[in-house]
Amino acid sequence: AGLIGEFTSNDLRALFQANENVIGNYRFIRDSPDSQWTITEVSQINSLQAWSTICKLRWKGRLSIATRGGYNFYSILRYDYMTDCISLFMAIYLLQMMAGLLTAPPS
């Protein structure tokens, strides 16, 4: 009842703080298009070992927003990736503008 009790009490913050994310990688194969899928390889790693601190914080933040706000997790993930892309494009644009100002011939 420990973990299930924490989850059903809607105190997800305590659940996130007490536990770490586990990253899973599963390989499925099937012999023919009509046959059933079979798991051939399974690997798991703790996110503490696999991710940097900023990645862990962002992932927990996404999960927290989705669970506390009742939003679809994939929507939160799309918005986060979209803001990352916009920030990257803006940074590249600003760097190009600065490079153009520095290399422009004097007038």
PDB file of C-alpha atoms in Angstrom:
ATOM      1  CA  ALA A   1       0.000   0.000   0.000  1.00  0.00           C
ATOM      2  CA  GLY A   2       3.034   2.328   0.295  1.00  0.00           C
ATOM      3  CA  LEU A   3       3.543   3.421  -3.300  1.00  0.00           C
ATOM      4  CA  ILE A   4      -0.084   2.893  -4.312  1.00  0.00           C
ATOM      5  CA  GLY A   5      -1.256   4.818  -1.248  1.00  0.00           C
ATOM      6  CA  GLU A   6       1.001   7.757  -2.165  1.00  0.00           C
ATOM      7  CA  PHE A   7      -0.251   7.753  -5.730  1.00  0.00           C
ATOM      8  CA  THR A   8      -3.926   7.631  -4.858  1.00  0.00           C
ATOM      9  CA  SER A   9      -3.573  10.443  -2.336  1.00  0.00           C
ATOM     10  CA  ASN A  10      -2.752  12.819  -5.235  1.00  0.00           C
ATOM     11  CA  ASP A  11       0.472  13.921  -3.580  1.00  0.00           C
ATOM     12  CA  LEU A  12       2.559  13.403  -6.697  1.00  0.00           C
ATOM     13  CA  ARG A  13       5.241  15.833  -5.570  1.00  0.00           C
ATOM     14  CA  ALA A  14       6.163  13.489  -2.726  1.00  0.00           C
ATOM     15  CA  LEU A  15       6.100  10.582  -5.163  1.00  0.00           C
ATOM     16  CA  PHE A  16       8.520  12.362  -7.535  1.00  0.00           C
ATOM     17  CA  GLN A  17      10.847  13.390  -4.727  1.00  0.00           C
ATOM     18  CA  ALA A  18      10.966   9.947  -3.154  1.00  0.00           C
ATOM     19  CA  ASN A  19      11.541   8.034  -6.407  1.00  0.00           C
ATOM     20  CA  GLU A  20      13.667   8.386  -9.503  1.00  0.00           C
ATOM     21  CA  ASN A  21      12.721   7.873 -13.117  1.00  0.00           C
ATOM     22  CA  VAL A  22      13.771   4.605 -14.671  1.00  0.00           C
ATOM     23  CA  ILE A  23      14.569   4.655 -18.370  1.00  0.00           C
ATOM     24  CA  GLY A  24      13.589   1.468 -20.162  1.00  0.00           C
ATOM     25  CA  ASN A  25      14.642   0.172 -23.546  1.00  0.00           C
ATOM     26  CA  TYR A  26      12.839  -2.842 -24.989  1.00  0.00           C
ATOM     27  CA  ARG A  27      13.493  -4.534 -28.305  1.00  0.00           C
ATOM     28  CA  PHE A  28      10.561  -6.246 -30.007  1.00  0.00           C
ATOM     29  CA  ILE A  29      10.841  -8.524 -33.022  1.00  0.00           C
ATOM     30  CA  ARG A  30       8.492 -10.780 -34.917  1.00  0.00           C
ATOM     31  CA  ASP A  31       9.228 -13.475 -37.432  1.00  0.00           C
ATOM     32  CA  SER A  32       6.567 -12.499 -39.933  1.00  0.00           C
ATOM     33  CA  PRO A  33       3.937  -9.755 -40.297  1.00  0.00           C
ATOM     34  CA  ASP A  34       1.296 -12.235 -39.093  1.00  0.00           C
ATOM     35  CA  SER A  35       3.138 -13.454 -35.982  1.00  0.00           C
ATOM     36  CA  GLN A  36       3.048 -11.995 -32.473  1.00  0.00           C
ATOM     37  CA  TRP A  37       5.678  -9.567 -31.211  1.00  0.00           C
ATOM     38  CA  THR A  38       8.355 -11.052 -28.946  1.00  0.00           C
ATOM     39  CA  ILE A  39      10.540  -9.113 -26.494  1.00  0.00           C
ATOM     40  CA  THR A  40      14.142 -10.066 -27.197  1.00  0.00           C
ATOM     41  CA  GLU A  41      16.106  -7.506 -25.157  1.00  0.00           C
ATOM     42  CA  VAL A  42      15.317  -5.517 -22.026  1.00  0.00           C
ATOM     43  CA  SER A  43      17.493  -2.873 -20.405  1.00  0.00           C
ATOM     44  CA  GLN A  44      16.814  -0.331 -17.708  1.00  0.00           C
ATOM     45  CA  ILE A  45      18.892   2.404 -16.141  1.00  0.00           C
ATOM     46  CA  ASN A  46      18.273   4.919 -13.413  1.00  0.00           C
ATOM     47  CA  SER A  47      17.929   8.467 -14.749  1.00  0.00           C
ATOM     48  CA  LEU A  48      20.518   9.600 -12.175  1.00  0.00           C
ATOM     49  CA  GLN A  49      23.129   7.675 -14.139  1.00  0.00           C
ATOM     50  CA  ALA A  50      21.909   8.475 -17.645  1.00  0.00           C
ATOM     51  CA  TRP A  51      20.875  12.146 -17.559  1.00  0.00           C
ATOM     52  CA  SER A  52      22.524  15.368 -16.552  1.00  0.00           C
ATOM     53  CA  THR A  53      20.935  17.422 -13.776  1.00  0.00           C
ATOM     54  CA  ILE A  54      19.192  19.832 -16.162  1.00  0.00           C
ATOM     55  CA  CYS A  55      17.647  16.952 -18.116  1.00  0.00           C
ATOM     56  CA  LYS A  56      16.319  15.350 -14.930  1.00  0.00           C
ATOM     57  CA  LEU A  57      14.843  18.638 -13.730  1.00  0.00           C
ATOM     58  CA  ARG A  58      13.166  19.313 -17.068  1.00  0.00           C
ATOM     59  CA  TRP A  59      11.703  15.813 -17.226  1.00  0.00           C
ATOM     60  CA  LYS A  60      10.353  16.019 -13.691  1.00  0.00           C
ATOM     61  CA  GLY A  61       8.967  19.468 -14.483  1.00  0.00           C
ATOM     62  CA  ARG A  62       7.131  18.141 -17.531  1.00  0.00           C
ATOM     63  CA  LEU A  63       5.671  15.276 -15.524  1.00  0.00           C
ATOM     64  CA  SER A  64       4.671  17.613 -12.724  1.00  0.00           C
ATOM     65  CA  ILE A  65       2.907  20.063 -15.054  1.00  0.00           C
ATOM     66  CA  ALA A  66       1.059  17.248 -16.800  1.00  0.00           C
ATOM     67  CA  THR A  67      -0.071  15.489 -13.627  1.00  0.00           C
ATOM     68  CA  ARG A  68      -0.893  18.527 -11.514  1.00  0.00           C
ATOM     69  CA  GLY A  69      -2.636  20.412 -14.296  1.00  0.00           C
ATOM     70  CA  GLY A  70      -4.399  17.383 -15.720  1.00  0.00           C
ATOM     71  CA  TYR A  71      -2.875  18.019 -19.160  1.00  0.00           C
ATOM     72  CA  ASN A  72      -1.927  15.461 -21.756  1.00  0.00           C
ATOM     73  CA  PHE A  73       1.774  14.687 -21.261  1.00  0.00           C
ATOM     74  CA  TYR A  74       2.434  14.626 -24.993  1.00  0.00           C
ATOM     75  CA  SER A  75       1.017  18.141 -25.347  1.00  0.00           C
ATOM     76  CA  ILE A  76       3.341  19.397 -22.608  1.00  0.00           C
ATOM     77  CA  LEU A  77       6.267  17.659 -24.312  1.00  0.00           C
ATOM     78  CA  ARG A  78       5.390  19.216 -27.689  1.00  0.00           C
ATOM     79  CA  TYR A  79       5.157  22.704 -26.176  1.00  0.00           C
ATOM     80  CA  ASP A  80       8.490  22.232 -24.447  1.00  0.00           C
ATOM     81  CA  TYR A  81      10.194  21.075 -27.646  1.00  0.00           C
ATOM     82  CA  MET A  82       8.549  23.915 -29.583  1.00  0.00           C
ATOM     83  CA  THR A  83       9.905  26.517 -27.149  1.00  0.00           C
ATOM     84  CA  ASP A  84      13.339  24.879 -27.377  1.00  0.00           C
ATOM     85  CA  CYS A  85      13.268  25.176 -31.178  1.00  0.00           C
ATOM     86  CA  ILE A  86      12.118  28.797 -31.069  1.00  0.00           C
ATOM     87  CA  SER A  87      14.870  29.643 -28.573  1.00  0.00           C
ATOM     88  CA  LEU A  88      17.473  27.914 -30.736  1.00  0.00           C
ATOM     89  CA  PHE A  89      16.340  29.724 -33.898  1.00  0.00           C
ATOM     90  CA  MET A  90      16.364  33.065 -32.077  1.00  0.00           C
ATOM     91  CA  ALA A  91      19.881  32.420 -30.758  1.00  0.00           C
ATOM     92  CA  ILE A  92      21.131  31.496 -34.235  1.00  0.00           C
ATOM     93  CA  TYR A  93      19.461  34.579 -35.712  1.00  0.00           C
ATOM     94  CA  LEU A  94      21.016  36.861 -33.100  1.00  0.00           C
ATOM     95  CA  LEU A  95      24.441  35.305 -33.660  1.00  0.00           C
ATOM     96  CA  GLN A  96      24.112  35.861 -37.401  1.00  0.00           C
ATOM     97  CA  MET A  97      23.089  39.468 -36.842  1.00  0.00           C
ATOM     98  CA  MET A  98      26.048  40.028 -34.530  1.00  0.00           C
ATOM     99  CA  ALA A  99      28.415  38.380 -37.002  1.00  0.00           C
ATOM    100  CA  GLY A 100      27.019  40.577 -39.766  1.00  0.00           C
ATOM    101  CA  LEU A 101      27.569  43.705 -37.704  1.00  0.00           C
ATOM    102  CA  LEU A 102      31.106  42.718 -36.853  1.00  0.00           C
ATOM    103  CA  THR A 103      32.088  41.812 -40.416  1.00  0.00           C
ATOM    104  CA  ALA A 104      30.199  44.576 -42.217  1.00  0.00           C
ATOM    105  CA  PRO A 105      32.452  46.944 -44.160  1.00  0.00           C
ATOM    106  CA  PRO A 106      32.741  50.371 -42.586  1.00  0.00           C
ATOM    107  CA  SER A 107      30.549  52.989 -44.188  1.00  0.00           C
TER     108      SER A 107
END
